[in-house]
Amino acid sequence: MTMPAPESPDVLIIGGGLIGLATAWRTALRGLSVTLCDAAPGRQASFAAAGMLTPVTELHYGEEMLLGLNLASARRYPGFVEELREAAGGADPGYRESGTLAVAFDNDDREMLADLHAFQRSLGLEAEWLSGGEARKLEPMLAPSVRGGLLVASDHQVDNRMLLAALFTAIERDPRVRIMRANVAELTVANDRATGVVLDDGTAIAAGQIVLAAGCWSGLLRGVPADVLPPVRPVKGQILRLTVPSVYKPFLTHTVRGVVRSNHAYLVPRAHGELVLGATTEEQDYDTAVTAGGVYELLRDARALVPGITELPLVETRAALRPGTPDNAPIIGPTALPGLLAATGHYRHGVLLTPATAEAMSEILATGEVPEPVKPFSPQRFGK
Amino acid sequence: MTMPAPESPDVLIIGGGLIGLATAWRTALRGLSVTLCDAAPGRQASFAAAGMLTPVTELHYGEEMLLGLNLASARRYPGFVEELREAAGGADPGYRESGTLAVAFDNDDREMLADLHAFQRSLGLEAEWLSGGEARKLEPMLAPSVRGGLLVASDHQVDNRMLLAALFTAIERDPRVRIMRANVAELTVANDRATGVVLDDGTAIAAGQIVLAAGCWSGLLRGVPADVLPPVRPVKGQILRLTVPSVYKPFLTHTVRGVVRSNHAYLVPRAHGELVLGATTEEQDYDTAVTAGGVYELLRDARALVPGITELPLVETRAALRPGTPDNAPIIGPTALPGLLAATGHYRHGVLLTPATAEAMSEILATGEVPEPVKPFSPQRFGK
């Protein structure tokens, strides 16, 4: 009971988060026509996120390959946002070179931070070890108990909501891109090739190439062969937003990350006074309830690092779902089904990896060639 | 620049909280015509409140006189809500005879609770001392560390939002009452007598008697002589609402109050699954920001008493302003200005004192006689 196709774009993108929107924008710049489908674009993980661009501070053992892509995407950010600002008629994408300060709450936490520092240096990354006093000199709101810190001058931030808004504006100004506010119900496959999609309301759309960029829902699309579906799962994060009244400004100037009795906490100060506190990491299937326990732990840990948050208005509580993958790395490139590509599974690094992903995807869509930096993240790397 | 009066009711009530609404309802039952003015009735402290009807558990030293009125109002509740249900065409006012369990977190808290118990008994009040084990038998979700408890079988609760809704319905069904959704800007006085009010939009309304029931804003009304203005001040309370998913029901059956390292905390379980956690007590002028510190402390203390709240969705954070008075007692009855009466300053006990206040006020408005139980709470008791 499908209805006739309204048009047939060169590229159809399923999902209007940062990855889908940025891919649409960059792909249209290559001269291709793009339709992006999402009933509520920009309202899920991309909206909830804190927007940290912190590849050095968030380094994890065993993720050295991902580090390369993370660093490349971080380096690409200044140029990316300048091009976006121009494409969006001057809208500010919210990029802020704030630097990041990672601090330790107790002696065990300091051990962890020292280990991280050694690992960073072994990879040639720059990070400066600070005493507790030096850290407090940089950020006077830090707790007197803070035991030491690591200043990463190159780890910055972007206001993900401003970035979303700038992407929407850039896309609206580009006649090659169309946003359809509808969800995709099913992929259409003919002769072992993806040929289009069917929307929730039954509308069928044919397209030359289809990009699955639906975050943690990317593994649920009907019509995709089981061995082609990306192995993503939802990883719940609860996150809070506070406001810094002008009397307390600037409050914090760097992004502050901390290890508090082995829990990771962060505080991301925006130029306009928002302070983002995050985030829990929970395997709770598709549940997005904000819980008493989640909010309690976020406030407890942030308060241990920066006691002054006590006085700040709490203006938003939210939970959203990161797209996790078996190896914590993203899924970027052509799938085993011709015509179907994936740009998903970015887990904690969706905002950071937006420029690198969008540019790799636009290259692949325009030329068929997979750029070297994203080859390790092929959708086809997972065993059948 | 006042405009002509639209009508002249017998009674004009300034303020549409529980006190104003219930006074309007009861006064109309005496045959008087009533106009109630409030731009947003039922949206301030009455909406935020937890609805505890706990005169015995909330007993304070030095407030024995208030205890009498509190107990009388608590005893009046079952009849009051039955009459209201009938007047509201069957709408449930949310009264629940849950009983109240006060528990102690550590040994110091147990001392405080034992002192309270002794004081209760000295006044002839019924409260049963329980061991920690006995308390947990009644409420299995209580923390293993709870040191003891006090069961007050006569202290109940009402869902203040259901009560507000029932009062609105009862009033709508009564042609003698009119709600004007506008704020009062000024009291009109002529020949040393209150004669009416002027609304924000300039509309003038004459009235035979005027009731000031504007909660913590009652002391700000223009036109009222300075020595007649009730000495109320805002006392901020932050309060949270959680939901009990059906898998965890009933979770709690009694209202649970606790002393946690000298802080007072309470959890009020509604029949329909809401769980109210309260409340901070802050002198912050008219500020109603929900703060990181307020939410943190409420969750910390409630969690200490009932660790299982961790899993519950946090669905609402709110701050509102109680009308505090110099002696923590309400202000009920004729002021020194003929024609002007007050029903305000109920501080922590506005929901509890709604029946007693509304009935006393309707008696005064209809007969001019001040009933014995409210005489100690005259607006004229404060020194000039």
PDB file of N, CA and C in Angstrom, chain B residues 96 117 188 264 300 340 374:
ATOM      1  N   ARG B  96      -6.494  11.189  51.551  1.00  0.00           N
ATOM      2  CA  ARG B  96      -6.041   9.803  51.727  1.00  0.00           C
ATOM      3  C   ARG B  96      -5.617   9.582  53.174  1.00  0.00           C
ATOM      4  N   HIS B 117       8.437  12.690  70.659  1.00  0.00           N
ATOM      5  CA  HIS B 117       7.463  11.739  71.186  1.00  0.00           C
ATOM      6  C   HIS B 117       7.045  12.127  72.606  1.00  0.00           C
ATOM      7  N   THR B 188      -9.071  50.000  47.337  1.00  0.00           N
ATOM      8  CA  THR B 188      -9.708  51.319  47.372  1.00  0.00           C
ATOM      9  C   THR B 188     -10.236  51.568  48.779  1.00  0.00           C
ATOM     10  N   HIS B 264      15.188  17.974  57.950  1.00  0.00           N
ATOM     11  CA  HIS B 264      13.884  17.345  57.823  1.00  0.00           C
ATOM     12  C   HIS B 264      13.616  16.997  56.352  1.00  0.00           C
ATOM     13  N   ARG B 300      19.409  13.625  48.340  1.00  0.00           N
ATOM     14  CA  ARG B 300      20.341  13.000  49.292  1.00  0.00           C
ATOM     15  C   ARG B 300      19.605  12.519  50.540  1.00  0.00           C
ATOM     16  N   LEU B 340     -11.929  45.289  55.434  1.00  0.00           N
ATOM     17  CA  LEU B 340     -10.803  44.465  54.951  1.00  0.00           C
ATOM     18  C   LEU B 340     -10.513  43.346  55.944  1.00  0.00           C
ATOM     19  N   VAL B 374     -10.275  30.809  66.017  1.00  0.00           N
ATOM     20  CA  VAL B 374      -9.335  31.621  65.240  1.00  0.00           C
ATOM     21  C   VAL B 374      -9.036  32.958  65.908  1.00  0.00           C
TER      22      VAL B 374
END
